[in-house]
PDB file of C-alpha atoms in Angstrom:
ATOM      1  CA  MET A  75      90.394  76.240 -18.985  1.00  0.00           C
ATOM      2  CA  ALA A  76      92.528  77.128 -15.940  1.00  0.00           C
ATOM      3  CA  ALA A  77      89.851  75.249 -13.370  1.00  0.00           C
ATOM      4  CA  ALA A  78      89.912  72.142 -15.621  1.00  0.00           C
ATOM      5  CA  PHE A  79      93.667  72.085 -15.416  1.00  0.00           C
ATOM      6  CA  ARG A  80      93.855  72.643 -11.728  1.00  0.00           C
ATOM      7  CA  LYS A  81      91.717  69.698 -11.105  1.00  0.00           C
ATOM      8  CA  ALA A  82      93.936  67.641 -13.346  1.00  0.00           C
ATOM      9  CA  ALA A  83      97.013  69.012 -11.630  1.00  0.00           C
ATOM     10  CA  LYS A  84      95.682  67.708  -8.026  1.00  0.00           C
ATOM     11  CA  SER A  85      95.595  64.138  -9.399  1.00  0.00           C
ATOM     12  CA  ARG A  86      99.283  64.021 -10.168  1.00  0.00           C
ATOM     13  CA  GLN A  87     100.447  65.623  -6.929  1.00  0.00           C
ATOM     14  CA  ARG A  88     102.333  63.541  -4.436  1.00  0.00           C
ATOM     15  CA  GLU A  89     100.398  61.226  -1.921  1.00  0.00           C
ATOM     16  CA  HIS A  90     100.577  62.057   1.835  1.00  0.00           C
ATOM     17  CA  PRO A  91     100.708  59.197   3.961  1.00  0.00           C
ATOM     18  CA  GLU A  92      99.450  58.951   7.579  1.00  0.00           C
ATOM     19  CA  ARG A  93     102.095  59.236  10.210  1.00  0.00           C
ATOM     20  CA  SER A  94     103.001  56.223  11.842  1.00  0.00           C
ATOM     21  CA  GLN A  95     103.530  55.382  15.546  1.00  0.00           C
ATOM     22  CA  PRO A  96     107.154  56.726  16.774  1.00  0.00           C
ATOM     23  CA  GLY A  97     109.962  54.349  17.434  1.00  0.00           C
ATOM     24  CA  PHE A  98     110.100  54.817  21.048  1.00  0.00           C
ATOM     25  CA  ARG A  99     106.284  53.866  21.168  1.00  0.00           C
ATOM     26  CA  LYS A 100     106.469  50.748  18.945  1.00  0.00           C
ATOM     27  CA  HIS A 101     105.775  48.621  22.065  1.00  0.00           C
ATOM     28  CA  LEU A 102     102.344  50.167  22.309  1.00  0.00           C
ATOM     29  CA  GLY A 103     101.099  48.941  18.904  1.00  0.00           C
ATOM     30  CA  LEU A 104      99.806  50.800  15.905  1.00  0.00           C
ATOM     31  CA  LEU A 105      99.084  54.254  16.221  1.00  0.00           C
ATOM     32  CA  GLU A 106      95.626  55.151  17.036  1.00  0.00           C
ATOM     33  CA  LYS A 107      93.656  57.038  14.883  1.00  0.00           C
ATOM     34  CA  LYS A 108      90.867  59.049  15.175  1.00  0.00           C
ATOM     35  CA  LYS A 109      87.959  56.411  14.009  1.00  0.00           C
ATOM     36  CA  ASP A 110      89.581  54.233  16.661  1.00  0.00           C
ATOM     37  CA  TYR A 111      89.201  56.648  19.268  1.00  0.00           C
ATOM     38  CA  LYS A 112      85.798  57.397  18.305  1.00  0.00           C
ATOM     39  CA  LEU A 113      84.418  53.608  18.876  1.00  0.00           C
ATOM     40  CA  ARG A 114      86.456  53.667  22.160  1.00  0.00           C
ATOM     41  CA  ALA A 115      84.918  56.781  23.520  1.00  0.00           C
ATOM     42  CA  ASP A 116      81.377  55.872  22.450  1.00  0.00           C
ATOM     43  CA  ASP A 117      81.591  52.387  24.450  1.00  0.00           C
ATOM     44  CA  TYR A 118      83.183  54.012  27.460  1.00  0.00           C
ATOM     45  CA  HIS A 119      80.334  56.850  27.436  1.00  0.00           C
ATOM     46  CA  LYS A 120      77.762  54.172  27.239  1.00  0.00           C
ATOM     47  CA  LYS A 121      78.994  52.158  30.219  1.00  0.00           C
ATOM     48  CA  GLN A 122      79.443  55.375  32.358  1.00  0.00           C
ATOM     49  CA  GLU A 123      75.466  56.000  31.172  1.00  0.00           C
ATOM     50  CA  PHE A 124      74.413  52.420  32.535  1.00  0.00           C
ATOM     51  CA  LEU A 125      76.044  52.867  35.717  1.00  0.00           C
ATOM     52  CA  ARG A 126      74.565  56.441  36.591  1.00  0.00           C
ATOM     53  CA  VAL A 127      70.846  55.058  35.960  1.00  0.00           C
ATOM     54  CA  LEU A 128      71.639  51.923  38.384  1.00  0.00           C
ATOM     55  CA  ARG A 129      72.928  54.337  40.987  1.00  0.00           C
ATOM     56  CA  LYS A 130      70.089  56.564  40.593  1.00  0.00           C
ATOM     57  CA  LYS A 131      67.680  53.473  40.990  1.00  0.00           C
ATOM     58  CA  ALA A 132      69.392  52.605  44.263  1.00  0.00           C
ATOM     59  CA  LEU A 133      69.149  56.101  45.750  1.00  0.00           C
ATOM     60  CA  GLU A 134      65.533  56.168  44.684  1.00  0.00           C
ATOM     61  CA  LYS A 135      64.458  52.767  45.912  1.00  0.00           C
ATOM     62  CA  ASN A 136      61.881  52.576  48.412  1.00  0.00           C
ATOM     63  CA  PRO A 137      62.638  49.757  50.925  1.00  0.00           C
ATOM     64  CA  ASP A 138      58.773  49.316  51.713  1.00  0.00           C
ATOM     65  CA  GLU A 139      57.985  48.800  48.047  1.00  0.00           C
ATOM     66  CA  PHE A 140      56.347  45.497  47.189  1.00  0.00           C
ATOM     67  CA  TYR A 141      55.930  43.597  43.499  1.00  0.00           C
ATOM     68  CA  TYR A 142      54.203  40.373  43.221  1.00  0.00           C
ATOM     69  CA  LYS A 143      57.201  39.094  41.123  1.00  0.00           C
ATOM     70  CA  MET A 144      58.950  39.380  44.596  1.00  0.00           C
ATOM     71  CA  THR A 145      57.334  36.094  45.775  1.00  0.00           C
ATOM     72  CA  ARG A 146      58.580  34.145  42.683  1.00  0.00           C
ATOM     73  CA  VAL A 147      62.144  35.285  42.712  1.00  0.00           C
ATOM     74  CA  LYS A 148      64.911  34.249  45.160  1.00  0.00           C
ATOM     75  CA  LEU A 149      68.447  35.701  44.987  1.00  0.00           C
ATOM     76  CA  GLN A 150      71.139  33.012  44.126  1.00  0.00           C
ATOM     77  CA  ASP A 151      74.656  33.802  43.632  1.00  0.00           C
ATOM     78  CA  GLY A 152      73.936  37.564  43.309  1.00  0.00           C
ATOM     79  CA  VAL A 153      71.276  36.689  40.477  1.00  0.00           C
ATOM     80  CA  HIS A 154      67.517  36.867  40.584  1.00  0.00           C
ATOM     81  CA  VAL A 155      66.031  33.550  39.440  1.00  0.00           C
ATOM     82  CA  ILE A 156      62.310  32.718  39.231  1.00  0.00           C
ATOM     83  CA  LYS A 157      61.043  29.891  41.474  1.00  0.00           C
ATOM     84  CA  GLU A 158      59.827  26.665  39.776  1.00  0.00           C
ATOM     85  CA  THR A 159      56.450  26.087  41.421  1.00  0.00           C
ATOM     86  CA  LYS A 160      54.779  22.828  40.909  1.00  0.00           C
ATOM     87  CA  GLU A 161      51.243  23.227  39.377  1.00  0.00           C
ATOM     88  CA  GLU A 162      48.829  21.870  42.209  1.00  0.00           C
ATOM     89  CA  VAL A 163      46.083  19.556  40.317  1.00  0.00           C
ATOM     90  CA  THR A 164      42.561  19.113  42.108  1.00  0.00           C
ATOM     91  CA  PRO A 165      40.758  15.849  42.324  1.00  0.00           C
ATOM     92  CA  GLU A 166      38.099  17.238  39.917  1.00  0.00           C
ATOM     93  CA  GLN A 167      40.623  18.446  37.410  1.00  0.00           C
ATOM     94  CA  LEU A 168      42.185  14.780  37.594  1.00  0.00           C
ATOM     95  CA  LYS A 169      38.735  13.223  36.858  1.00  0.00           C
ATOM     96  CA  LEU A 170      38.089  15.793  34.030  1.00  0.00           C
ATOM     97  CA  MET A 171      41.364  15.017  32.354  1.00  0.00           C
ATOM     98  CA  ARG A 172      40.813  11.244  32.640  1.00  0.00           C
ATOM     99  CA  THR A 173      37.464  11.504  31.116  1.00  0.00           C
ATOM    100  CA  GLN A 174      38.886  13.350  28.320  1.00  0.00           C
ATOM    101  CA  ASP A 175      41.605  11.080  27.805  1.00  0.00           C
ATOM    102  CA  VAL A 176      39.110   7.844  27.620  1.00  0.00           C
ATOM    103  CA  LYS A 177      36.705   9.948  25.318  1.00  0.00           C
ATOM    104  CA  TYR A 178      39.701  10.717  22.926  1.00  0.00           C
ATOM    105  CA  ILE A 179      40.397   6.904  23.081  1.00  0.00           C
ATOM    106  CA  GLU A 180      37.059   5.791  22.223  1.00  0.00           C
ATOM    107  CA  MET A 181      36.855   8.663  19.419  1.00  0.00           C
ATOM    108  CA  LYS A 182      39.857   6.909  17.935  1.00  0.00           C
ATOM    109  CA  ARG A 183      38.840   3.500  18.391  1.00  0.00           C
ATOM    110  CA  VAL A 184      35.483   3.963  16.626  1.00  0.00           C
ATOM    111  CA  ALA A 185      37.246   5.872  13.862  1.00  0.00           C
ATOM    112  CA  GLU A 186      39.532   3.225  13.305  1.00  0.00           C
ATOM    113  CA  ALA A 187      36.603   0.623  13.254  1.00  0.00           C
ATOM    114  CA  LYS A 188      34.762   2.567  10.579  1.00  0.00           C
ATOM    115  CA  ARG A 189      37.672   2.710   8.365  1.00  0.00           C
ATOM    116  CA  LEU A 190      37.982  -0.871   8.625  1.00  0.00           C
ATOM    117  CA  ALA A 191      34.303  -1.593   8.089  1.00  0.00           C
ATOM    118  CA  LYS A 192      34.379   0.560   4.832  1.00  0.00           C
ATOM    119  CA  GLU A 193      37.632  -1.135   3.568  1.00  0.00           C
ATOM    120  CA  ARG A 194      35.992  -4.412   4.264  1.00  0.00           C
ATOM    121  CA  GLN A 195      32.865  -3.370   2.422  1.00  0.00           C
ATOM    122  CA  LYS A 196      34.948  -2.234  -0.816  1.00  0.00           C
ATOM    123  CA  GLN A 197      36.689  -5.732  -0.938  1.00  0.00           C
ATOM    124  CA  TYR A 198      33.221  -7.301  -0.677  1.00  0.00           C
ATOM    125  CA  ASN A 199      31.704  -5.116  -3.820  1.00  0.00           C
ATOM    126  CA  CYS A 200      34.890  -5.990  -5.718  1.00  0.00           C
ATOM    127  CA  LEU A 201      34.348  -9.941  -4.936  1.00  0.00           C
ATOM    128  CA  ALA A 202      30.603  -9.505  -5.935  1.00  0.00           C
ATOM    129  CA  GLN A 203      31.561  -7.845  -9.030  1.00  0.00           C
ATOM    130  CA  ARG A 204      34.344 -10.182 -10.124  1.00  0.00           C
ATOM    131  CA  ILE A 205      31.829 -13.124  -9.408  1.00  0.00           C
ATOM    132  CA  GLU A 206      29.241 -11.650 -11.849  1.00  0.00           C
ATOM    133  CA  ARG A 207      31.918 -11.063 -14.304  1.00  0.00           C
ATOM    134  CA  GLU A 208      33.175 -14.558 -13.987  1.00  0.00           C
ATOM    135  CA  LYS A 209      29.599 -15.959 -14.530  1.00  0.00           C
ATOM    136  CA  LYS A 210      28.762 -13.907 -17.517  1.00  0.00           C
ATOM    137  CA  LEU A 211      32.413 -14.854 -18.896  1.00  0.00           C
ATOM    138  CA  PHE A 212      31.345 -18.545 -18.146  1.00  0.00           C
ATOM    139  CA  VAL A 213      27.926 -18.434 -19.803  1.00  0.00           C
ATOM    140  CA  ILE A 214      29.616 -16.788 -23.020  1.00  0.00           C
ATOM    141  CA  ALA A 215      32.132 -19.427 -23.021  1.00  0.00           C
ATOM    142  CA  GLN A 216      29.450 -22.231 -22.861  1.00  0.00           C
ATOM    143  CA  LYS A 217      27.876 -20.357 -25.883  1.00  0.00           C
ATOM    144  CA  ILE A 218      30.871 -20.166 -27.798  1.00  0.00           C
ATOM    145  CA  GLN A 219      31.758 -23.972 -27.207  1.00  0.00           C
ATOM    146  CA  THR A 220      28.231 -24.645 -28.351  1.00  0.00           C
ATOM    147  CA  ARG A 221      28.470 -23.059 -31.558  1.00  0.00           C
ATOM    148  CA  LYS A 222      31.832 -24.622 -32.169  1.00  0.00           C
ATOM    149  CA  ASP A 223      30.332 -28.067 -31.710  1.00  0.00           C
ATOM    150  CA  LEU A 224      27.724 -27.200 -33.975  1.00  0.00           C
ATOM    151  CA  LEU A 225      29.747 -25.827 -36.862  1.00  0.00           C
ATOM    152  CA  ASP A 226      32.258 -28.575 -36.521  1.00  0.00           C
ATOM    153  CA  LYS A 227      32.900 -29.953 -39.763  1.00  0.00           C
ATOM    154  CA  THR A 228      33.457 -33.743 -38.304  1.00  0.00           C
ATOM    155  CA  GLN A 229      30.109 -33.898 -36.869  1.00  0.00           C
ATOM    156  CA  LYS A 230      27.795 -33.141 -40.117  1.00  0.00           C
ATOM    157  CA  VAL A 231      24.240 -32.916 -39.679  1.00  0.00           C
ATOM    158  CA  LYS A 232      21.726 -33.972 -42.282  1.00  0.00           C
ATOM    159  CA  ALA A 233      19.667 -31.091 -43.375  1.00  0.00           C
ATOM    160  CA  PRO A 234      15.956 -31.363 -42.431  1.00  0.00           C
ATOM    161  CA  ASP A 235      14.716 -30.803 -46.130  1.00  0.00           C
ATOM    162  CA  ALA A 236      16.021 -31.779 -49.515  1.00  0.00           C
ATOM    163  CA  ARG A 237      15.717 -28.373 -50.900  1.00  0.00           C
ATOM    164  CA  VAL A 238      18.102 -27.081 -48.346  1.00  0.00           C
ATOM    165  CA  LYS A 239      21.394 -28.511 -48.838  1.00  0.00           C
ATOM    166  CA  GLY A 240      23.483 -25.535 -47.451  1.00  0.00           C
ATOM    167  CA  TRP A 241      23.378 -22.207 -45.741  1.00  0.00           C
ATOM    168  CA  SER A 242      23.905 -19.521 -48.762  1.00  0.00           C
ATOM    169  CA  LEU A 243      24.335 -15.735 -47.837  1.00  0.00           C
ATOM    170  CA  GLY A 244      21.370 -14.028 -46.781  1.00  0.00           C
ATOM    171  CA  TRP A 245      19.599 -17.151 -45.920  1.00  0.00           C
ATOM    172  CA  ASP A 246      17.772 -16.833 -42.446  1.00  0.00           C
ATOM    173  CA  PRO A 247      16.599 -20.137 -40.932  1.00  0.00           C
ATOM    174  CA  LEU A 248      14.136 -18.285 -38.608  1.00  0.00           C
ATOM    175  CA  LEU A 249      12.603 -16.275 -41.065  1.00  0.00           C
ATOM    176  CA  GLN A 250      12.311 -19.565 -43.531  1.00  0.00           C
ATOM    177  CA  LEU A 251      10.558 -21.460 -40.725  1.00  0.00           C
ATOM    178  CA  GLN A 252       8.027 -18.603 -39.785  1.00  0.00           C
ATOM    179  CA  SER A 253       7.286 -17.895 -43.581  1.00  0.00           C
ATOM    180  CA  GLY A 254       6.984 -21.504 -44.300  1.00  0.00           C
ATOM    181  CA  LEU A 255       9.120 -21.926 -47.189  1.00  0.00           C
ATOM    182  CA  VAL A 256      10.754 -24.495 -45.526  1.00  0.00           C
ATOM    183  CA  GLN A 257       9.105 -27.618 -44.110  1.00  0.00           C
ATOM    184  CA  THR A 258       9.398 -27.274 -40.367  1.00  0.00           C
ATOM    185  CA  PRO A 259      10.766 -30.364 -38.216  1.00  0.00           C
ATOM    186  CA  CYS A 260       7.735 -29.977 -36.183  1.00  0.00           C
ATOM    187  CA  ARG A 261       5.646 -31.355 -39.042  1.00  0.00           C
ATOM    188  CA  PRO A 262       6.668 -34.940 -39.032  1.00  0.00           C
ATOM    189  CA  PRO A 263       4.376 -37.994 -40.258  1.00  0.00           C
ATOM    190  CA  ALA A 264       1.848 -39.395 -37.824  1.00  0.00           C
ATOM    191  CA  GLN A 265       3.688 -42.557 -37.366  1.00  0.00           C
ATOM    192  CA  ASP A 266       7.190 -40.785 -36.851  1.00  0.00           C
ATOM    193  CA  LEU A 267       5.615 -38.375 -34.304  1.00  0.00           C
ATOM    194  CA  ASP A 268       7.010 -40.232 -31.336  1.00  0.00           C
ATOM    195  CA  SER A 269      10.376 -41.462 -32.990  1.00  0.00           C
ATOM    196  CA  SER A 270      13.633 -40.415 -32.008  1.00  0.00           C
ATOM    197  CA  SER A 271      14.662 -39.373 -35.574  1.00  0.00           C
ATOM    198  CA  SER A 272      11.888 -36.640 -35.798  1.00  0.00           C
ATOM    199  CA  ARG A 273      12.938 -35.526 -32.305  1.00  0.00           C
ATOM    200  CA  ARG A 274      16.488 -35.351 -33.404  1.00  0.00           C
ATOM    201  CA  ARG A 275      15.585 -33.285 -36.638  1.00  0.00           C
ATOM    202  CA  THR A 276      13.561 -30.822 -34.541  1.00  0.00           C
ATOM    203  CA  ARG A 277      16.284 -30.155 -32.171  1.00  0.00           C
ATOM    204  CA  THR A 278      18.818 -29.580 -35.163  1.00  0.00           C
ATOM    205  CA  ALA A 279      16.603 -27.098 -37.003  1.00  0.00           C
ATOM    206  CA  VAL A 280      15.806 -25.167 -33.826  1.00  0.00           C
ATOM    207  CA  TYR A 281      19.659 -24.992 -32.933  1.00  0.00           C
ATOM    208  CA  TYR A 282      20.418 -23.646 -36.549  1.00  0.00           C
ATOM    209  CA  ALA A 283      17.770 -21.236 -36.091  1.00  0.00           C
ATOM    210  CA  LEU A 284      18.897 -19.816 -32.784  1.00  0.00           C
ATOM    211  CA  LEU A 285      22.754 -19.994 -32.828  1.00  0.00           C
ATOM    212  CA  LEU A 286      23.768 -19.363 -36.377  1.00  0.00           C
ATOM    213  CA  PRO A 287      24.564 -15.653 -36.990  1.00  0.00           C
ATOM    214  CA  ASP A 288      21.927 -13.525 -39.017  1.00  0.00           C
ATOM    215  CA  CYS A 289      23.365 -13.004 -42.641  1.00  0.00           C
ATOM    216  CA  SER A 290      20.547 -11.047 -43.535  1.00  0.00           C
ATOM    217  CA  GLY A 291      21.857  -7.635 -41.771  1.00  0.00           C
ATOM    218  CA  ARG A 292      18.778  -7.190 -39.488  1.00  0.00           C
ATOM    219  CA  GLN A 293      18.824  -7.147 -35.806  1.00  0.00           C
ATOM    220  CA  ARG A 294      18.552 -10.730 -34.168  1.00  0.00           C
ATOM    221  CA  PRO A 295      15.972 -10.893 -31.202  1.00  0.00           C
ATOM    222  CA  SER A 296      16.908 -12.686 -27.804  1.00  0.00           C
ATOM    223  CA  LEU A 297      17.182 -16.333 -27.317  1.00  0.00           C
ATOM    224  CA  ALA A 298      13.725 -16.485 -25.558  1.00  0.00           C
ATOM    225  CA  GLU A 299      11.784 -14.319 -28.121  1.00  0.00           C
ATOM    226  CA  GLU A 300      13.443 -16.493 -31.028  1.00  0.00           C
ATOM    227  CA  LEU A 301      12.491 -19.854 -29.166  1.00  0.00           C
ATOM    228  CA  GLY A 302       8.836 -18.765 -28.774  1.00  0.00           C
ATOM    229  CA  SER A 303       8.415 -17.613 -32.341  1.00  0.00           C
ATOM    230  CA  VAL A 304       9.685 -20.863 -33.583  1.00  0.00           C
ATOM    231  CA  LEU A 305       7.693 -22.803 -31.266  1.00  0.00           C
ATOM    232  CA  ALA A 306       4.405 -20.815 -32.219  1.00  0.00           C
ATOM    233  CA  ALA A 307       5.066 -21.075 -36.073  1.00  0.00           C
ATOM    234  CA  SER A 308       5.428 -24.669 -35.778  1.00  0.00           C
ATOM    235  CA  SER A 309       2.427 -25.162 -33.555  1.00  0.00           C
ATOM    236  CA  ALA A 310       0.099 -22.900 -35.819  1.00  0.00           C
ATOM    237  CA  SER A 311       0.823 -24.506 -38.819  1.00  0.00           C
ATOM    238  CA  VAL A 312       0.304 -28.152 -37.650  1.00  0.00           C
ATOM    239  CA  ASN A 313      -1.733 -29.324 -34.957  1.00  0.00           C
ATOM    240  CA  CYS A 314       0.903 -31.441 -33.097  1.00  0.00           C
ATOM    241  CA  VAL A 315       2.681 -31.479 -29.906  1.00  0.00           C
ATOM    242  CA  PRO A 316       6.150 -29.847 -30.135  1.00  0.00           C
ATOM    243  CA  ALA A 317       9.020 -31.966 -28.948  1.00  0.00           C
ATOM    244  CA  ARG A 318      10.590 -31.547 -25.685  1.00  0.00           C
ATOM    245  CA  PHE A 319      13.338 -28.659 -25.661  1.00  0.00           C
ATOM    246  CA  ASP A 320      14.494 -29.130 -22.000  1.00  0.00           C
ATOM    247  CA  THR A 321      17.153 -31.498 -23.375  1.00  0.00           C
ATOM    248  CA  ILE A 322      18.537 -28.925 -25.798  1.00  0.00           C
TER     249      ILE A 322
END
């Protein structure tokens, strides 16, 4: 208990400020403390030690001693300065450096030429792809325009047979022509074989068989296969020469 009271009493005792500079020494500034003296003393001893080492080196120096650095150092204003020597280049070294420069330039030129050729080939490929795409689009546009012309209500085409008066759902012209349920236009009378009306009816039937959409739900073959099947069916049913289709 007494020890605890003693520690508490120390915290309440009066402060003891440091002594200041006497009045007759005010002109010297603040009074130097021990920590300030310690810094000043350490700096002084460090300088004295450096001077002692220099004096020892001067006493122990050999006047006949030689260092290779002496050939590149000169004394200038009491300071040793290293001389800047120019590098001597031999003619062989000059030729080698010029050859390396030429090879470097040639390498850069070849690399740039390859890069340009690659870019040019890429542009050519893009152009070829665009031309192919435009060709396909042109063919598709022609087919669409042809179907529009055939399905135009202002240009009505007379049916080739009286039994067929319209296109009902599920009716396939190609299937009807091949099965013989509908009279094919390639079977005209003998007297009308070469007439223009017979050829017109034949072209009309082939157009409808090839260009109208298939309503039966099955996959329609290609244009060449359909044309060949229609011609084969019409030629096998009647021994007649089919009309020319190169004008279709």
